[in-house]
Amino acid sequence: MVKTAVVTGAARGIGLATTKLFLDAGLHVVMVDNDGAELAVVAESLENVTPHDCDVSDPASVARLAADVAELEIVALVNNAGLADFGPIEETTYERWRAVMATNLDGVFLMTQAFTPALKAAKGAVVNIASISALRASTLRVAYGTSKAGVAHLTQQQAVELGEHGIRVNCVCPGPVRTKLAMAVHTQDIIDAYHDAIPLNRYGQESEIAEAIVWLCSDKASFVTGQRLSVDGGFEATGIGLAALRS
Ligand code: NAD
């Protein structure tokens, strides 16, 4: 059987960078995304991948995916697909709230549940992608931040319950990265504020998040489970006044 990683939200951004690192490590990658057109184009340029047009928030779509790849040895599942929708509480309609929850939180639940039999068989690892917004509240993130806090706790639930089957489950909390998702919601003011508030004084790169994800999936992290790893240039460690203290 072919050692395989399943990566959701793989058509671009952090998911695509993670796909490329798994390929470098010699794994086959099932690339999952609901943007079938972008996925098809990018998959065409890569070897040793299987693209799957799948909406992780849709139970039937997820069940079809799991059945389609049942013959593969799934050693890693990266629940990375996500969407950001920033808005004030009073303007966050129930539809906007549900859309964020459906992909960011329901998707992680559904995918991990559907792949648990395969992960048990391979004693595989799961990495869920949350955010620094899971750990620290900010304005305009009532849906996004809450969905990501849910992902962080869901990770612990999964790690505790699935540990006896040899499945490790960890969570990566990225700081800001200049992807399509982030640039759609980061105004210039937000970009400047992040530069000031991050000890390393810059945005991260997709590949820097991917390195942490692939390490957590690897045997090098064989005794690590139930953890949240912030890959954020030190953002979580700071309090107020960093920019003022520097100058
Ligand atoms: P991105 O927009 O570049 O990529 C996200 C991918 O997920 C896209 O290809 C999109 O089509 C796919 N997707 C969205 N909804 C889906 C669904 N229901 N089913 C299947 N695929 C779906 O964004 P990114 O920045 O690479 O984000 C990846 C993850 O990292 C997300 O979970 C995001 O919340 C998280 N994150 C990103 C940042 C950042 O600054 N970029 C910071 C913290 C956390």
PDB file of N, CA, C and O in Angstrom, residues 39-78:
ATOM      1  N   LEU A  39      -7.925  23.483  -8.027  1.00  0.00           N
ATOM      2  CA  LEU A  39      -7.289  22.222  -7.624  1.00  0.00           C
ATOM      3  C   LEU A  39      -6.791  21.451  -8.838  1.00  0.00           C
ATOM      4  O   LEU A  39      -5.660  20.935  -8.839  1.00  0.00           O
ATOM      5  N   ALA A  40      -7.618  21.379  -9.883  1.00  0.00           N
ATOM      6  CA  ALA A  40      -7.242  20.616 -11.083  1.00  0.00           C
ATOM      7  C   ALA A  40      -5.985  21.211 -11.716  1.00  0.00           C
ATOM      8  O   ALA A  40      -5.071  20.478 -12.119  1.00  0.00           O
ATOM      9  N   VAL A  41      -5.919  22.522 -11.781  1.00  0.00           N
ATOM     10  CA  VAL A  41      -4.765  23.179 -12.405  1.00  0.00           C
ATOM     11  C   VAL A  41      -3.489  22.895 -11.610  1.00  0.00           C
ATOM     12  O   VAL A  41      -2.458  22.518 -12.170  1.00  0.00           O
ATOM     13  N   VAL A  42      -3.564  23.049 -10.299  1.00  0.00           N
ATOM     14  CA  VAL A  42      -2.345  22.886  -9.489  1.00  0.00           C
ATOM     15  C   VAL A  42      -1.929  21.409  -9.434  1.00  0.00           C
ATOM     16  O   VAL A  42      -0.728  21.082  -9.483  1.00  0.00           O
ATOM     17  N   ALA A  43      -2.900  20.507  -9.373  1.00  0.00           N
ATOM     18  CA  ALA A  43      -2.579  19.073  -9.291  1.00  0.00           C
ATOM     19  C   ALA A  43      -1.889  18.603 -10.567  1.00  0.00           C
ATOM     20  O   ALA A  43      -1.029  17.710 -10.542  1.00  0.00           O
ATOM     21  N   GLU A  44      -2.268  19.221 -11.684  1.00  0.00           N
ATOM     22  CA  GLU A  44      -1.682  18.901 -12.986  1.00  0.00           C
ATOM     23  C   GLU A  44      -0.165  19.148 -12.994  1.00  0.00           C
ATOM     24  O   GLU A  44       0.586  18.458 -13.680  1.00  0.00           O
ATOM     25  N   SER A  45       0.270  20.105 -12.191  1.00  0.00           N
ATOM     26  CA  SER A  45       1.688  20.474 -12.179  1.00  0.00           C
ATOM     27  C   SER A  45       2.500  19.642 -11.177  1.00  0.00           C
ATOM     28  O   SER A  45       3.705  19.843 -11.036  1.00  0.00           O
ATOM     29  N   LEU A  46       1.838  18.737 -10.450  1.00  0.00           N
ATOM     30  CA  LEU A  46       2.529  17.947  -9.423  1.00  0.00           C
ATOM     31  C   LEU A  46       2.477  16.459  -9.763  1.00  0.00           C
ATOM     32  O   LEU A  46       1.557  16.010 -10.441  1.00  0.00           O
ATOM     33  N   GLU A  47       3.463  15.711  -9.260  1.00  0.00           N
ATOM     34  CA  GLU A  47       3.437  14.254  -9.432  1.00  0.00           C
ATOM     35  C   GLU A  47       3.099  13.596  -8.108  1.00  0.00           C
ATOM     36  O   GLU A  47       3.386  14.158  -7.043  1.00  0.00           O
ATOM     37  N   ASN A  48       2.532  12.388  -8.189  1.00  0.00           N
ATOM     38  CA  ASN A  48       2.243  11.600  -6.980  1.00  0.00           C
ATOM     39  C   ASN A  48       1.118  12.194  -6.127  1.00  0.00           C
ATOM     40  O   ASN A  48       1.146  12.082  -4.901  1.00  0.00           O
ATOM     41  N   VAL A  49       0.160  12.868  -6.779  1.00  0.00           N
ATOM     42  CA  VAL A  49      -0.991  13.401  -6.051  1.00  0.00           C
ATOM     43  C   VAL A  49      -2.292  12.893  -6.668  1.00  0.00           C
ATOM     44  O   VAL A  49      -2.349  12.564  -7.854  1.00  0.00           O
ATOM     45  N   THR A  50      -3.339  12.833  -5.830  1.00  0.00           N
ATOM     46  CA  THR A  50      -4.688  12.553  -6.308  1.00  0.00           C
ATOM     47  C   THR A  50      -5.573  13.714  -5.867  1.00  0.00           C
ATOM     48  O   THR A  50      -5.783  13.898  -4.668  1.00  0.00           O
ATOM     49  N   PRO A  51      -6.071  14.510  -6.822  1.00  0.00           N
ATOM     50  CA  PRO A  51      -6.960  15.610  -6.428  1.00  0.00           C
ATOM     51  C   PRO A  51      -8.381  15.122  -6.192  1.00  0.00           C
ATOM     52  O   PRO A  51      -8.854  14.234  -6.909  1.00  0.00           O
ATOM     53  N   HIS A  52      -9.042  15.663  -5.181  1.00  0.00           N
ATOM     54  CA  HIS A  52     -10.442  15.337  -4.919  1.00  0.00           C
ATOM     55  C   HIS A  52     -11.230  16.605  -4.673  1.00  0.00           C
ATOM     56  O   HIS A  52     -10.952  17.338  -3.729  1.00  0.00           O
ATOM     57  N   ASP A  53     -12.195  16.861  -5.529  1.00  0.00           N
ATOM     58  CA  ASP A  53     -13.104  17.991  -5.348  1.00  0.00           C
ATOM     59  C   ASP A  53     -14.109  17.579  -4.275  1.00  0.00           C
ATOM     60  O   ASP A  53     -14.976  16.733  -4.521  1.00  0.00           O
ATOM     61  N   CYS A  54     -13.968  18.159  -3.089  1.00  0.00           N
ATOM     62  CA  CYS A  54     -14.804  17.730  -1.954  1.00  0.00           C
ATOM     63  C   CYS A  54     -15.029  18.915  -1.031  1.00  0.00           C
ATOM     64  O   CYS A  54     -14.098  19.667  -0.740  1.00  0.00           O
ATOM     65  N   ASP A  55     -16.248  19.058  -0.560  1.00  0.00           N
ATOM     66  CA  ASP A  55     -16.587  20.094   0.415  1.00  0.00           C
ATOM     67  C   ASP A  55     -16.533  19.455   1.801  1.00  0.00           C
ATOM     68  O   ASP A  55     -17.372  18.604   2.131  1.00  0.00           O
ATOM     69  N   VAL A  56     -15.568  19.860   2.613  1.00  0.00           N
ATOM     70  CA  VAL A  56     -15.380  19.188   3.912  1.00  0.00           C
ATOM     71  C   VAL A  56     -16.531  19.433   4.877  1.00  0.00           C
ATOM     72  O   VAL A  56     -16.642  18.750   5.902  1.00  0.00           O
ATOM     73  N   SER A  57     -17.385  20.404   4.561  1.00  0.00           N
ATOM     74  CA  SER A  57     -18.519  20.681   5.455  1.00  0.00           C
ATOM     75  C   SER A  57     -19.748  19.841   5.110  1.00  0.00           C
ATOM     76  O   SER A  57     -20.766  19.921   5.800  1.00  0.00           O
ATOM     77  N   ASP A  58     -19.639  19.037   4.061  1.00  0.00           N
ATOM     78  CA  ASP A  58     -20.790  18.256   3.582  1.00  0.00           C
ATOM     79  C   ASP A  58     -20.572  16.767   3.895  1.00  0.00           C
ATOM     80  O   ASP A  58     -19.683  16.132   3.314  1.00  0.00           O
ATOM     81  N   PRO A  59     -21.367  16.200   4.805  1.00  0.00           N
ATOM     82  CA  PRO A  59     -21.141  14.802   5.217  1.00  0.00           C
ATOM     83  C   PRO A  59     -21.120  13.825   4.046  1.00  0.00           C
ATOM     84  O   PRO A  59     -20.288  12.905   4.027  1.00  0.00           O
ATOM     85  N   ALA A  60     -22.000  14.018   3.057  1.00  0.00           N
ATOM     86  CA  ALA A  60     -22.056  13.069   1.929  1.00  0.00           C
ATOM     87  C   ALA A  60     -20.781  13.169   1.091  1.00  0.00           C
ATOM     88  O   ALA A  60     -20.217  12.155   0.650  1.00  0.00           O
ATOM     89  N   SER A  61     -20.304  14.392   0.882  1.00  0.00           N
ATOM     90  CA  SER A  61     -19.091  14.619   0.102  1.00  0.00           C
ATOM     91  C   SER A  61     -17.877  13.991   0.804  1.00  0.00           C
ATOM     92  O   SER A  61     -17.025  13.345   0.177  1.00  0.00           O
ATOM     93  N   VAL A  62     -17.822  14.147   2.116  1.00  0.00           N
ATOM     94  CA  VAL A  62     -16.713  13.580   2.903  1.00  0.00           C
ATOM     95  C   VAL A  62     -16.772  12.053   2.881  1.00  0.00           C
ATOM     96  O   VAL A  62     -15.743  11.380   2.733  1.00  0.00           O
ATOM     97  N   ALA A  63     -17.972  11.494   2.993  1.00  0.00           N
ATOM     98  CA  ALA A  63     -18.116  10.030   2.970  1.00  0.00           C
ATOM     99  C   ALA A  63     -17.659   9.467   1.629  1.00  0.00           C
ATOM    100  O   ALA A  63     -16.995   8.422   1.569  1.00  0.00           O
ATOM    101  N   ARG A  64     -18.002  10.176   0.531  1.00  0.00           N
ATOM    102  CA  ARG A  64     -17.573   9.726  -0.811  1.00  0.00           C
ATOM    103  C   ARG A  64     -16.058   9.726  -0.917  1.00  0.00           C
ATOM    104  O   ARG A  64     -15.434   8.794  -1.416  1.00  0.00           O
ATOM    105  N   LEU A  65     -15.440  10.798  -0.408  1.00  0.00           N
ATOM    106  CA  LEU A  65     -13.975  10.909  -0.441  1.00  0.00           C
ATOM    107  C   LEU A  65     -13.334   9.737   0.311  1.00  0.00           C
ATOM    108  O   LEU A  65     -12.424   9.077  -0.203  1.00  0.00           O
ATOM    109  N   ALA A  66     -13.812   9.488   1.531  1.00  0.00           N
ATOM    110  CA  ALA A  66     -13.215   8.427   2.350  1.00  0.00           C
ATOM    111  C   ALA A  66     -13.340   7.077   1.642  1.00  0.00           C
ATOM    112  O   ALA A  66     -12.397   6.265   1.646  1.00  0.00           O
ATOM    113  N   ALA A  67     -14.490   6.830   1.004  1.00  0.00           N
ATOM    114  CA  ALA A  67     -14.689   5.559   0.288  1.00  0.00           C
ATOM    115  C   ALA A  67     -13.762   5.474  -0.925  1.00  0.00           C
ATOM    116  O   ALA A  67     -13.175   4.422  -1.202  1.00  0.00           O
ATOM    117  N   ASP A  68     -13.587   6.606  -1.621  1.00  0.00           N
ATOM    118  CA  ASP A  68     -12.762   6.619  -2.838  1.00  0.00           C
ATOM    119  C   ASP A  68     -11.292   6.301  -2.560  1.00  0.00           C
ATOM    120  O   ASP A  68     -10.589   5.809  -3.438  1.00  0.00           O
ATOM    121  N   VAL A  69     -10.796   6.653  -1.369  1.00  0.00           N
ATOM    122  CA  VAL A  69      -9.358   6.475  -1.101  1.00  0.00           C
ATOM    123  C   VAL A  69      -9.118   5.346  -0.097  1.00  0.00           C
ATOM    124  O   VAL A  69      -8.029   5.230   0.472  1.00  0.00           O
ATOM    125  N   ALA A  70     -10.137   4.501   0.086  1.00  0.00           N
ATOM    126  CA  ALA A  70     -10.065   3.457   1.116  1.00  0.00           C
ATOM    127  C   ALA A  70      -8.908   2.481   0.902  1.00  0.00           C
ATOM    128  O   ALA A  70      -8.430   1.856   1.850  1.00  0.00           O
ATOM    129  N   GLU A  71      -8.434   2.357  -0.342  1.00  0.00           N
ATOM    130  CA  GLU A  71      -7.355   1.382  -0.595  1.00  0.00           C
ATOM    131  C   GLU A  71      -5.977   1.914  -0.223  1.00  0.00           C
ATOM    132  O   GLU A  71      -4.988   1.172  -0.220  1.00  0.00           O
ATOM    133  N   LEU A  72      -5.891   3.186   0.127  1.00  0.00           N
ATOM    134  CA  LEU A  72      -4.582   3.792   0.441  1.00  0.00           C
ATOM    135  C   LEU A  72      -4.264   3.680   1.940  1.00  0.00           C
ATOM    136  O   LEU A  72      -5.178   3.574   2.767  1.00  0.00           O
ATOM    137  N   GLU A  73      -2.980   3.721   2.265  1.00  0.00           N
ATOM    138  CA  GLU A  73      -2.566   3.690   3.672  1.00  0.00           C
ATOM    139  C   GLU A  73      -2.451   5.137   4.151  1.00  0.00           C
ATOM    140  O   GLU A  73      -1.488   5.837   3.831  1.00  0.00           O
ATOM    141  N   ILE A  74      -3.445   5.591   4.912  1.00  0.00           N
ATOM    142  CA  ILE A  74      -3.507   7.003   5.310  1.00  0.00           C
ATOM    143  C   ILE A  74      -2.692   7.195   6.600  1.00  0.00           C
ATOM    144  O   ILE A  74      -3.158   6.862   7.692  1.00  0.00           O
ATOM    145  N   VAL A  75      -1.482   7.739   6.449  1.00  0.00           N
ATOM    146  CA  VAL A  75      -0.622   7.927   7.622  1.00  0.00           C
ATOM    147  C   VAL A  75      -0.755   9.338   8.202  1.00  0.00           C
ATOM    148  O   VAL A  75      -0.292   9.598   9.308  1.00  0.00           O
ATOM    149  N   ALA A  76      -1.368  10.256   7.444  1.00  0.00           N
ATOM    150  CA  ALA A  76      -1.517  11.630   7.948  1.00  0.00           C
ATOM    151  C   ALA A  76      -2.781  12.260   7.374  1.00  0.00           C
ATOM    152  O   ALA A  76      -3.097  12.082   6.195  1.00  0.00           O
ATOM    153  N   LEU A  77      -3.474  12.990   8.236  1.00  0.00           N
ATOM    154  CA  LEU A  77      -4.630  13.790   7.806  1.00  0.00           C
ATOM    155  C   LEU A  77      -4.405  15.209   8.308  1.00  0.00           C
ATOM    156  O   LEU A  77      -4.216  15.422   9.512  1.00  0.00           O
ATOM    157  N   VAL A  78      -4.398  16.168   7.376  1.00  0.00           N
ATOM    158  CA  VAL A  78      -4.229  17.573   7.752  1.00  0.00           C
ATOM    159  C   VAL A  78      -5.532  18.311   7.442  1.00  0.00           C
ATOM    160  O   VAL A  78      -5.902  18.484   6.274  1.00  0.00           O
TER     161      VAL A  78
END
